[in-house]
Amino acid sequence: MVLDHEDLDLMNDDNFVDKKKLSAPIKSTADKFQLVPEFLKVRGLVKQHLDSFNYFINVGIKKIARANSRITSTLDPSIYLWSFKDVYVGEPSILNVGTAEVINPHMCRLADMTYAAPIYVNIEYVHGIHGKTTISAKDKVVIGRMPIMLRSCRCVLHGKDEEELARLGECPLDPGGYFVIKGTEKVLLIQEQLSKNRIIIDSDKKGNINASVTSSSETTKSKTVIQMEKEKIYLYLHQFVKKIPIIIVLKAMGMESDQEIVQMVGRDPRFSASLLPSMEASIECISEGVNTRQQALDYLEAKLVGSTSFCDATREIKTLLKKRLDYQPMVVKRSSYGPPEKDGRALYILRELFLAHVPVRDDNYRQKCFYVGVMLRRMIEAMLNKDSMDDKDYVGNKRLELSGQLISLLFEDLFKTMTTEAIKKVDAILQKPNRASRFDFSQCLTGEKNHNISFGLERTLSTGNFDIKRFRMHRKGMTQVLTRLSFIGSLGSITKISPQFEKSRKVSGPRSLQPSQWGMLCPCDTPEGESCGLVKNLALMTHVTTDQEEGPLVAMCFKLGVTDLEVLSAEELHTPDSFLVIFNGLILGKHRRPQYFANSLRRLRRAGKIGEFVSVFINEKQHCVYVASDGGRVCRPLVIVENGESRVKQHHMKELKDGVRTFDDFIREGLIEYLDVNEENNALIALYESEAMKDVTHIEIEPFTILGVVAGLIPYPHHNQSPRNTYQCAMGKQAMGNIAYNQAIKPDGLFALPIGVGYDKLGAGQNATVAVMSNTGYDIEDAIVMNKASLDRGFERCIVKKTVVATCQKYGNDTVDRILRPERTGPDAEKMQILDDDGIAAPGEIIRPNDVYINKQIPVDTRDNMTSPPSDTQYRPAREYFKGPEGETQVVERVALCSHKNGNLCIKYNIRHTRRPELGDKFSSRHGQKGVCGTIVQQEDFPFSERGICPDLIMNPHGFPSRMTVGKMMELLGSKAGVSSGRFHYGSAFGEESGHADTVENIRHHPCEASLFLLWEGVVILRSQWRAIANIRLYGANILPETETHGHGQNACAREWTACDDDKTAN
C-alpha cells in the first residue's frame, strides 16, 4: 500500500512526534470511573431493546408497507385495489363499549390483557359496480394490534417522572424492554446469528471451500452458496435442482468473455490457474449449447425446480415405452419463483433472489458480477492459504437480532399474508356478476376474522415459537417469562443472548471464549450444562446498534474520493495501489488512499457529522475498507487518545461531577467514541492511562466494564477461580431480594422478599457475622452452622407471596356465576369467617388451609339455549377453598377485582406468609460457594469473642483451598475492616490499580486487630486459638439472592452470603 504525506500526517508518524514526551509518565484522570454510572443514566442496560423497537415503530413498519404498498387484483391487473399511503401505531388502548380507553401496563397485568396499541393504515382504494369505479381515500383503518414494549416511544410510561410512574403503579427503577402478553411479562431474547449481506468463507466436512452470503433486502431474503468441488466452482441456490457452474452464471448475467472473468478475479497467475478447472467445466457444457448469454439463460431455465429439461423428458419417455405404457405428453410445471417474464424465470431469479441485496438497475448486472468476482477471489485465497478463512465464531462476523428486528420479520410475514387473503376475498366478490350494492374494498382489511396480525403477534410472543415459512424461519424458545426473583435477575434476563446453535451438539468451537468477546460479552455469565458457552450476556457498557439511513453516508463516501464501481473495468477492480470500499455488504467502489479515507470518516464521526455508531475498518489482508452502519453490531465506548494523552482531562470529570456535562457531551465533543469489534482491529487499546504510549489509540473507561451486570457484582472476582464466578452468575440471578418498588401490588405468581431494611434502593441478601472455623461435624461439605438466637431475631427470615385467582364466568345462555354473602351459621360458618359481606375474603384476614375465600355459586344449566333463560335459574354451590400446608397460617394481603376482555370477573388474592430458615435450606456466598444448613445451635453453645460478639453462622475453613476463592477471603478481611473503620469497603473487579477498590495493603491500616479474634467455645469453656470472625453478606434462605449495587455502578461493599432454594440451585 502506498501512502502519501497526508496519510503520514493522520497516522502521527514518528517524524512528527516528541518521543520523550510520550515515554514520560502520564498522570491518571481521577474519578474516571464516574463515566460508568453516567453512561448507565443515558443509555441504560436495555437501551438497545428500546432503540430497536422504536426504530421499527417509527421507520421499519413504514418501510414494510412501502414495499407492499400497491395491491392489484389478479382478475384485472390493469387496476389496483388499494395502496397503503401510511402505516402507524397509535396509543395503547382497548375498546370499551365502542369507546377507546387508554390502558397502562399495570392494568394489563391485573386483567390478564395484552398491552397493545392499534395499527392504523391510510389507504386509497377502488370501489364501484358495473365497470364504473372511483378512487377514494380512507384514513385510520385498523388492521390489527401491536404489542407495545414498556418504556418505548409508544408506551404511556415514556418520559414520565418518578411521581407519575408511582401514580401509574410502576417502579421508577424498572428499565422496561419487555412486553405484557395476557398479563404475563415476556422478554424477547437477543438472538445471535451470522451477519447478513456479508461474505463468509469456510469449509464443509469434506474440506470443500464455501463462500456463502445471506442476503436481506426490504423485499427479499435469500441465501447464496458458491462451493469449490475438486477445484471446480459451482453455484448452489434453492431454486435450481442441481449445482450450476459459476462461469455459466456469470455468462447469464452478461459477462461472456473468459478474459474479463479472469481479470475480475485478479491478474495474479495463481488466480487464473485456479479458475482454469472451472473454465473447463463450462466448456463441457458447450456441447449442450451453452456459449452465449441467451444459451446460458436457457441452460439455467432447464435447471429450475419444477422444470423438466429436454434430456430428462426423453429419458422418461423411454422408460414409459419400456414398460409398455400408453404414452402421455410431458407437462412442464410452472415454477413458483416469480411471474413469467419475457426474459424467463431464470433471469428473474438472478435479478431478485441471487445475491438479493445487490441491486440491478436497467438490466445491468455488472455490480453482481463484480460481487461474484470478490467471492471467487476470497475462495481462491482461502484455498492457497487456510488462514484466510473466516471464523464463524468471531463476534465481528455475527449480528444480534433485537426485539425490533424480530418483530419486523414477523409483522412483514403477517402483513403479506393479510394482503394475500384480502385479494382472494376481493376476487371472489368481483366474480359475482349481479352485485347490487357498491362494494367497499377496505372492508376486506377490517373485521375480527381478518385480524390475523393481532393473533399472530400475540401468539408468537406468548409461546416464543417463531414460525415464518416465507423466510424459512423456525425457531423455538425465543421469548421467556421475565425473571422476577430479584431485580438483578430481571436485568440478567433482558441482557441474555440466545444462540441459534443446536445445544445438544458436542462441539467446542462455539462454546469457547473468543478473544473478540473482550469488552462486548461477559466472560463469566454463562449457564452450566449443554448451554455452556452458547448462552451469553452482554457486558456492562455494550451497545447493540440499530439501522441507520444509508443514503447520506453513501454520498459522503463518494465525496471523500471513492471511485464508483460502475465506471471501473474488470481489470481495474483489483489493483495493488487501491482498496475496495464495501458499505454494509455492497461494493461502492475503490479508493487509492484507504488510511486517509478511514481517518476522514472517523473525524466526521467524532465531529457528529455522521452517526456515532458508524464503523470504519481497514482489512489489509483483503485489501478492503469496510464501512458499516447496519443494525445488530456490538460496540462499546472508549476514551480517545491523541499524541499519547487522553482527551478526557480532569476538568471534564469535574464538570461531569458538578452536573454541567453528561455522557452524551463526551461523545458529541469527540472525547469518547464507540468502536465495534471489527474497528477494534485497527485500534490499540490500553487498560490504564499509565500505559498510553506512542501507538495507543484508545483507553478503557474502566477495566471492570468487560464484565456483565451480574458478574460485576462479585467482590474481587479477578482473585477467584473462573468456575466460581460462573456459578455465582447463575445463583446471583436467583437472589432473594426486592424486585421493584411496586412489588406489593404486583400480581406475580410466586416470589420471596427479605425482611429487613433496604440498601441501595433494590438490594438483596442480608449482612451476617461469620466465624470461619471448624465446629462439630455438621459443617462438612460446605454446610454451615447457624445461630438459633439470630434466627429468632429475624435473621434470614423472608416473606413468601403468591397469587390466588378466582373467576366468575359468563355462559352462553346469559347466566353468570354469582357471589353470595357468607353463612354466619351452619356447618361451613367457621370456614367462612374470613369472608366480608360481599362474599370475598377481606384483606388482612388470617387464612388457613380449607378456608373458603370466595362464596361462589354456578348455574346448574349452562347450555346455550336459543330461547331466553328462565327467570328462576337454578344454582349450586361452588365455593373455593384455600389449599396450603397443614398447620401454616397465612395472611390475605391484598384483593384486586378486575374484568377480563371476555367480560368475566377476575378476583386476585395476594397471600403472604413468613418463613424462617430450616435444616436443609441452601445458602450461598457471592463467590459461588453454596452449602446447606447443617444444624441450628443455641447461642449459649455458640463460640463468642472476648468482647461478647457471637457470630450468626459458622463456616468451615476447608472450603477455601479446593475452591480457590481468594476473593472471598479478601471480602472477609475487607468487611471486617469496613465495620471497624465505619466506612464502605469497595471490591470492584480490577479496581486496585485504578484506586477505587481497596487492596489488602490498605486493609492493614484499619483498626481491626488483623481481622482475627480469640473465640471461646460455649459448650466446654476452652480457649480456641486465633479463630477468624468477620462480617459477610448472607443471602436469605430458600431462594438464591442477589447482591447490592453501590459506589460506581459495579461492586459494592464486599460482604455477602446467599441462600438458595433446593430446586433453583446451580452447582
PDB file of C-alpha atoms in Angstrom, residues 569 619 842 849 945 1042:
ATOM      1  CA  SER A 569     -13.497  -2.173 -15.692  1.00  0.00           C
ATOM      2  CA  ASN A 619      -8.589  -5.032   6.267  1.00  0.00           C
ATOM      3  CA  ALA A 842     -61.176  -9.416  53.303  1.00  0.00           C
ATOM      4  CA  PRO A 849     -55.977 -24.466  54.848  1.00  0.00           C
ATOM      5  CA  SER A 945     -15.254 -13.421  71.464  1.00  0.00           C
ATOM      6  CA  GLU A1042     -28.655 -11.053  44.556  1.00  0.00           C
TER       7      GLU A1042
END
